CSV table of C-alpha atoms in Angstrom, one decimal:
chain,number,residue,atom,x,y,z
A,1,MET,CA,0.2,-63.0,-12.9
A,2,THR,CA,-2.7,-60.4,-14.0
A,3,ILE,CA,-3.5,-59.7,-10.4
A,4,ASN,CA,-0.3,-58.5,-9.0
A,5,LEU,CA,0.6,-56.7,-12.2
A,6,LEU,CA,-2.5,-54.7,-11.4
A,7,GLY,CA,-1.5,-55.2,-7.7
A,8,PHE,CA,1.7,-52.8,-8.6
A,9,ILE,CA,-0.2,-50.5,-11.5
A,10,ILE,CA,-2.4,-49.2,-7.8
A,11,MET,CA,0.6,-48.9,-5.9
A,12,GLY,CA,2.3,-47.7,-7.8
A,13,TRP,CA,-1.4,-45.0,-8.6
A,14,ASP,CA,-1.7,-44.7,-5.1
A,15,LYS,CA,2.1,-43.2,-4.5
A,16,SER,CA,0.9,-40.0,-7.3
A,17,LEU,CA,-2.0,-39.8,-5.6
A,18,ALA,CA,-0.4,-39.2,-1.9
A,19,ARG,CA,2.1,-36.9,-3.8
A,20,ALA,CA,-1.1,-35.2,-6.1
A,21,ARG,CA,-2.5,-34.9,-2.1
A,22,ALA,CA,-5.3,-36.7,-3.8
A,23,ARG,CA,-7.9,-38.8,-2.9
A,24,ARG,CA,-6.5,-42.0,-2.5
A,25,VAL,CA,-7.0,-45.7,-3.1
A,26,PRO,CA,-8.8,-47.2,1.0
A,27,GLU,CA,-6.2,-48.8,2.1
A,28,ASN,CA,-9.1,-52.1,2.3
A,29,SER,CA,-9.1,-52.4,-1.3
A,30,ILE,CA,-5.4,-52.5,-1.6
A,31,PHE,CA,-5.7,-56.1,0.7
A,32,LEU,CA,-8.8,-56.9,-0.8
A,33,LEU,CA,-6.8,-57.1,-3.5
A,34,ALA,CA,-3.7,-58.5,-1.6
A,35,LEU,CA,-5.8,-61.4,-0.3
A,36,ALA,CA,-7.3,-61.7,-3.9
A,37,GLY,CA,-4.0,-62.7,-5.0
A,38,GLY,CA,-1.8,-59.4,-5.5
A,39,ALA,CA,0.1,-60.2,-2.7
A,40,ALA,CA,3.2,-60.1,-5.1
A,41,GLY,CA,2.5,-57.3,-7.2
A,42,ILE,CA,1.7,-55.1,-3.7
A,43,TYR,CA,4.7,-55.7,-2.1
A,44,LEU,CA,6.9,-55.3,-4.9
A,45,GLY,CA,5.0,-52.2,-5.4
A,46,ILE,CA,5.9,-51.5,-2.1
A,47,LYS,CA,9.9,-51.9,-2.3
A,48,LEU,CA,10.4,-50.4,-5.3
A,49,PHE,CA,7.9,-47.1,-5.1
A,50,ARG,CA,9.0,-47.1,-1.3
A,51,HIS,CA,5.3,-46.7,-1.0
A,52,LYS,CA,3.3,-47.4,2.9
A,53,THR,CA,6.2,-48.2,4.1
A,54,GLN,CA,5.3,-46.4,7.5
A,55,HIS,CA,2.4,-48.4,7.9
A,56,ILE,CA,3.2,-50.9,10.0
A,57,GLN,CA,0.1,-53.4,8.3
A,58,PHE,CA,1.3,-53.1,5.5
A,59,THR,CA,4.8,-54.4,6.4
A,60,ILE,CA,3.8,-56.9,8.4
A,61,PHE,CA,0.2,-58.4,6.7
A,62,ILE,CA,1.7,-57.9,3.2
A,63,PRO,CA,4.9,-60.3,3.6
A,64,ILE,CA,3.0,-63.2,5.8
A,65,ILE,CA,0.0,-63.0,3.4
A,66,LEU,CA,2.4,-63.4,-0.1
A,67,ALA,CA,4.2,-66.0,2.6
A,68,ILE,CA,0.7,-67.8,2.6
A,69,GLN,CA,-0.1,-67.5,-1.1
A,70,VAL,CA,3.2,-68.5,-1.8
A,71,ASP,CA,2.7,-71.3,0.5
A,72,LEU,CA,-0.4,-72.6,-1.2
A,73,LEU,CA,0.9,-72.3,-4.5
A,74,LEU,CA,3.8,-74.5,-3.2
A,75,TRP,CA,1.4,-77.2,-1.8
A,76,TYR,CA,-1.1,-77.6,-4.3
A,77,GLN,CA,1.7,-78.4,-7.5
A,78,ALA,CA,3.3,-81.0,-4.8
A,79,LEU,CA,-0.4,-82.6,-5.4
């Protein structure tokens, strides 16, 4: 839960940095955060902040990572 909140905050922060034309959060860091369990927060940040919507790697791979994490969670709970 905390990692998803962090992912959401990072997306909002990166959006504000983009508007200010300041140094941004590296995309690799965002993907690592998604792989570490923060894909739901990042996906929500993409949708709510309308951030990274033109980047195909974000519009395709973040939902795939999220789907895999949800599947793993459901599988784990079924054990």
